[in-house]
XYZ file of C-alpha atoms in Angstrom:
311
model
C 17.944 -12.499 5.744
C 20.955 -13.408 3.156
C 24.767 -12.597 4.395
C 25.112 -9.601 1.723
C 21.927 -7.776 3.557
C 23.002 -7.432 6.745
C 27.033 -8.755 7.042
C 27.626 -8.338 10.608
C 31.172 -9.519 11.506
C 31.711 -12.207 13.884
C 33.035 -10.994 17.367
C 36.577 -12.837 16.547
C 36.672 -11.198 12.847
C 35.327 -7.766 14.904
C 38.403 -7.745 17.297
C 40.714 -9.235 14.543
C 39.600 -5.651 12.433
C 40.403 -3.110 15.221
C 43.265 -5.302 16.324
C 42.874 -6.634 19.519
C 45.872 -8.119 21.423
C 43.771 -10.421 23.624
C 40.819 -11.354 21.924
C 39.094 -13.880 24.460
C 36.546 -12.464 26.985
C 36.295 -8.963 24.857
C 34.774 -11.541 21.995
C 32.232 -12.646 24.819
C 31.318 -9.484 25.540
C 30.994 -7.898 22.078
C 28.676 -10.658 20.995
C 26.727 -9.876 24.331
C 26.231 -6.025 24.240
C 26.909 -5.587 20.790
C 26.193 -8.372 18.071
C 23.307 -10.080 19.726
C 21.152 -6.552 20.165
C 22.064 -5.659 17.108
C 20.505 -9.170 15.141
C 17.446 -8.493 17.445
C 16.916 -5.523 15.485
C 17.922 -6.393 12.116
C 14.971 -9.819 12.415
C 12.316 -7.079 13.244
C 12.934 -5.671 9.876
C 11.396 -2.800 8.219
C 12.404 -0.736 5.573
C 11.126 -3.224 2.869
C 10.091 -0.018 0.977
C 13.272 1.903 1.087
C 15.111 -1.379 -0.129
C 12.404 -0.825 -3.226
C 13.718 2.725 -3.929
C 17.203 1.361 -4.026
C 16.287 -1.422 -6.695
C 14.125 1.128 -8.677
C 16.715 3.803 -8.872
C 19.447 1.792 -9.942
C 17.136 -0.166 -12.558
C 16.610 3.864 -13.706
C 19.745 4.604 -13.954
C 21.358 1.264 -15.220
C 19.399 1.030 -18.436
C 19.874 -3.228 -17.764
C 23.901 -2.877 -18.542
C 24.585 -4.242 -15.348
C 24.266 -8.421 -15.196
C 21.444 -9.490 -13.030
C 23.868 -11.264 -9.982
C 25.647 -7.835 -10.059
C 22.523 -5.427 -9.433
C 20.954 -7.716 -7.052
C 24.597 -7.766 -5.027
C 25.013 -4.173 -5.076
C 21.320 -3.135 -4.285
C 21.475 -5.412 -0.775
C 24.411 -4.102 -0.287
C 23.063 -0.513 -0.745
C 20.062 -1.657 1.177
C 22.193 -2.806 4.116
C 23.788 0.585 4.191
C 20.428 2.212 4.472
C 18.994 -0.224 7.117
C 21.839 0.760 8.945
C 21.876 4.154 9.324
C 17.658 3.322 9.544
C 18.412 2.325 12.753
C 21.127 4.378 14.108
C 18.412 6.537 16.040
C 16.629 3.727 17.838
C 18.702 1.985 20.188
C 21.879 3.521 21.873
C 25.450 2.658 21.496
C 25.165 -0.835 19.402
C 22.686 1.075 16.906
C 24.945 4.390 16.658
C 27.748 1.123 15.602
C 25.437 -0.321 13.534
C 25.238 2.651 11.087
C 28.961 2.867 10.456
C 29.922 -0.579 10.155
C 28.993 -1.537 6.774
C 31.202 1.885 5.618
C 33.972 -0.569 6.704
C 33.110 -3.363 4.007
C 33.489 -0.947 1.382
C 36.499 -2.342 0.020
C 34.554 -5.742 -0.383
C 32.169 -4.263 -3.079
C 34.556 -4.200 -6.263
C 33.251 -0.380 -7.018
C 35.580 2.531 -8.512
C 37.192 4.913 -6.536
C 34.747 6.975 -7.807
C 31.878 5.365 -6.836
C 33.589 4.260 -3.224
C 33.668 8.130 -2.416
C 30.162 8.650 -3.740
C 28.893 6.168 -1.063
C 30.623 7.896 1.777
C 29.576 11.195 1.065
C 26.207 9.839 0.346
C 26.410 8.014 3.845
C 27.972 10.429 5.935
C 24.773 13.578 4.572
C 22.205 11.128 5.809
C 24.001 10.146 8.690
C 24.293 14.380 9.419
C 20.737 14.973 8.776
C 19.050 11.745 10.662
C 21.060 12.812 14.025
C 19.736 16.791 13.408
C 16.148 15.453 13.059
C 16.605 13.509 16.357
C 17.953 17.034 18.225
C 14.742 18.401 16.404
C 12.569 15.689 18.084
C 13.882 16.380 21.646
C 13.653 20.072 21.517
C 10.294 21.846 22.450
C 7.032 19.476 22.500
C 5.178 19.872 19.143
C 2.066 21.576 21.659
C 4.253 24.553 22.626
C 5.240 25.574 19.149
C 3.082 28.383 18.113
C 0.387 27.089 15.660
C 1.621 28.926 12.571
C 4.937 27.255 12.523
C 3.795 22.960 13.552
C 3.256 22.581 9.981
C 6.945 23.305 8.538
C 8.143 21.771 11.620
C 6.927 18.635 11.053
C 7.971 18.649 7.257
C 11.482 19.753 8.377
C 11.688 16.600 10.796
C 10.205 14.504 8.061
C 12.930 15.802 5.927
C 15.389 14.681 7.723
C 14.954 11.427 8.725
C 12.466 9.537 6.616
C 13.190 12.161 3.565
C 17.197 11.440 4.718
C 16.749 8.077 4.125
C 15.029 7.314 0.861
C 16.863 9.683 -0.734
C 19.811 8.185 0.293
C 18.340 4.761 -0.849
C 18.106 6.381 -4.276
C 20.900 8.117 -4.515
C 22.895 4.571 -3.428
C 21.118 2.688 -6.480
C 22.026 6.052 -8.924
C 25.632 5.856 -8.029
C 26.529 2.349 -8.081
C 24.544 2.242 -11.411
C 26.619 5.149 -12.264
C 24.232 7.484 -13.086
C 25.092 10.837 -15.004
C 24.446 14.119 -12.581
C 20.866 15.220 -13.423
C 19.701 11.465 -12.724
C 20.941 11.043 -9.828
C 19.280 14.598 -8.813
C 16.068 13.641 -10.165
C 16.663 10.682 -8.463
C 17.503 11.669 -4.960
C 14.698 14.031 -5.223
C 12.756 11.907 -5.699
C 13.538 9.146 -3.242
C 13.210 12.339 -0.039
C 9.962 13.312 -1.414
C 8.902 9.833 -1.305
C 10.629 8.716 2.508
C 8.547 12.188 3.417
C 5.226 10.331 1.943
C 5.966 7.195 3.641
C 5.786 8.756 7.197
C 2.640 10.648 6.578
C 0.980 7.295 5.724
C 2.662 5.608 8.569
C 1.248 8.621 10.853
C -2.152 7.894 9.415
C -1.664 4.269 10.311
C -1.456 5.064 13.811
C -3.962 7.415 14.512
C -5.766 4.202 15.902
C -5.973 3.605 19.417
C -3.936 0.517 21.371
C -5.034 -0.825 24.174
C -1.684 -2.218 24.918
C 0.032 1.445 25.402
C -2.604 2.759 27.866
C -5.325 3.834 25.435
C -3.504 4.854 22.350
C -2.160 7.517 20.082
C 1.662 7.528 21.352
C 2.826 9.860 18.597
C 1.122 12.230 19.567
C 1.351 11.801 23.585
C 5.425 11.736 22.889
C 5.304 15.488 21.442
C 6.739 14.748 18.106
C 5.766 16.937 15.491
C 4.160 14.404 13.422
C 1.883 14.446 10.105
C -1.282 14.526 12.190
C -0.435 17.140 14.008
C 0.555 19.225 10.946
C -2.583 18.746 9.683
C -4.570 19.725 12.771
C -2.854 22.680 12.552
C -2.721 23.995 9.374
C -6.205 23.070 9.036
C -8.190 24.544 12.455
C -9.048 27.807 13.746
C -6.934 29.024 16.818
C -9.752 28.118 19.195
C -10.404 24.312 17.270
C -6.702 23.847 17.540
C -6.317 25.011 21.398
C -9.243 22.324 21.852
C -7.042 19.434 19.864
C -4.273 20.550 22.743
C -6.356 19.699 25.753
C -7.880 16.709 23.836
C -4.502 15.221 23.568
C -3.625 16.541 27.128
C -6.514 14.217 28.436
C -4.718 11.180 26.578
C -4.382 8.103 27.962
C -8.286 8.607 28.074
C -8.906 8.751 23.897
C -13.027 9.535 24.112
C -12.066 13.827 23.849
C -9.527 13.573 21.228
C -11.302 10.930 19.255
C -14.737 13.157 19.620
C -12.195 16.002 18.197
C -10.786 14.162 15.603
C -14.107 12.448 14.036
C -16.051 15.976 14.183
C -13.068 17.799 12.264
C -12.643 14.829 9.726
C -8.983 14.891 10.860
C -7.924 11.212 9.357
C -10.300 12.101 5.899
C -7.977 15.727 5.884
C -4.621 13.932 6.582
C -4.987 11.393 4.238
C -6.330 14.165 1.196
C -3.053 16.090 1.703
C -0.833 12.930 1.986
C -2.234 11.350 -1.492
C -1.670 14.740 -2.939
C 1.293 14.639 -2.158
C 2.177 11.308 -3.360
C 0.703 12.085 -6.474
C 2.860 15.499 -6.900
C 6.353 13.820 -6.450
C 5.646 11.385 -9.693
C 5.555 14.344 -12.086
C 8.884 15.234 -12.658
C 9.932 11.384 -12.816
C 6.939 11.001 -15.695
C 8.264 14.365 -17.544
C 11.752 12.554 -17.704
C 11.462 8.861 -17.693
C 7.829 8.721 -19.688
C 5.395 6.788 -17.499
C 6.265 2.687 -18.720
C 9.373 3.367 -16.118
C 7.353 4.172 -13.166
C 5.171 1.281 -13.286
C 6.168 -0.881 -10.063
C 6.941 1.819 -8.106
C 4.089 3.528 -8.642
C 2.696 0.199 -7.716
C 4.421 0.342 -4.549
C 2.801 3.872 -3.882
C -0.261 2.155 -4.175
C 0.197 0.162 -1.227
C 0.447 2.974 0.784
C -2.951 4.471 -0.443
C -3.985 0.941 0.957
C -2.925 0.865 4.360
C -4.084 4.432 4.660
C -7.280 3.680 3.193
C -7.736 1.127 5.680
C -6.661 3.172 9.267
């Protein structure tokens, strides 16, 4: 983990910023509730592939004017922003810190005042729309939505947060690569179609059971309107789908919904509609860029086709 992808202040620098007149036990206690939970999360990691969208939309949009040292600054830099805000849902007060931080270092980045007010607008949208997807997620479980509307539902919420963020992540690398208008909307388009992706495979990933959380399938015990569930709606009769309800009702216990699930080829269905999906959001990239540009990511996309084909 380098200093430029995740700069977290020390507690002294911290209280120095917001100009605190007595710095000594408050430094104690910000490195305690604050600083220390926050580096906990930042070692587990995890948004290797959003950090990829940042590097392949400002590579897109740079056309290789920018010197190497440069690019590779800005992009952790970008990807620090995303990680950020990544986060801000998962882990109270130090998280909901955690995603406005790094607007603070702004000044540090030697970008135009052009490009400085791109970044907060950028930042503050995806902040918006991550905290409306959580207020989605903790309305009404996904099982008493009628069956006719789980499907949008669960696209919206995808939107929203995973969409949020990769097409934040590639509308960071656009605009510190200064890309013209209609690249930077191809690009951001892009980069929410393919967050939305991402989180269908990583719904197929855990439609495994684990042992460790009381027999399995917590996405779908915690009532989130996931990709699964969109699927096992939009693809089942009334009467199939009122029998997926009770099958996930019955969870901890997995043998009913797995017995569902393997007689309505739910994972071979979910994963069908994901990869068409993945292969959809490529077009209008291709139509633009010409296909030679879209090599490594579409390498990347790959990867997910992997872990799905393994779950």
């Amino acid at each position: 983990m380098s200093e430029i992808s995740h700069p977290l202040p020390s507690p002294n620098r911290l209280l120095g910023a917001l100009r605190f007149s007595s710095p000594g036990v408050q430094s104690e206690r910000l490195e305690e509730t604050l600083l220390k939970p926050i580096g906990k999360l930042l070692k587990a990691g995890g948004g290797d592939v959003c950090s990829q969208v940042v590097t392949f939309a400002f590579e897109v949009a740079d056309h290789g004017k920018t010197p190497a040292d440069r690019k590779q600054e800005l992009c952790r830099r970008a990807e620090w922003l995303v990680d950020a805000i990544r986060m801000s849902p998962q882990a109270g007060q130090a998280s909901r810190w955690l995603a406005l931080q790094p607007l603070t270092e702004l000044s540090h980045w030697k970008l135009t005042e052009s490009q400085q007010v791109q970044v907060y607008q950028l930042c503050i949208e995806a902040l918006s729309r991550v905290e409306l997807s959580s207020v989605l997620e903790v309305g009404p479980t996904v099982d008493l939505l009628p069956q006719d509307k789980v499907f949008d539902t669960a696209l919206a919420c995808m939107e929203l947060k995973a969409g949020a963020l990769f097409g934040l992540a590639a509308s960071l690398g656009a605009a510190l690569a200064e890309a013209d208008a209609p690249t930077a909307a191809l690009l951001k388009e892009f980069g929410t179609s393919f967050g939305m992706v991402v989180q269908m495979f990583e719904d197929i990933a855990l439609m495994k059971t684990d042992p460790q959380l009381g027999g399995g399938y917590p996405q779908w015990r915690d009532g989130r309107p996931g990709w699964v569930w969109a699927v096992a709606a939009n693809a089942s009769s009334p009467e199939e789908y009122e029998r997926f309800k009770e099958a996930v009702r019955c969870l901890p216990d997995p043998g009913y919904l797995e017995h569902w699930t393997e007689s309505q080829a739910l994972g071979m269905r979910a994963k069908s509609l994901a990869i068409e999906y993945l292969d959809r959001i490529f077009d209008p990239l291709e139509e633009r860029l010409g296909e030679s540009r879209l090599n490594w990511i579409r390498e990347v996309a790959q990867s997910l086709r992997g872990v799905a084909a393994r779950s």
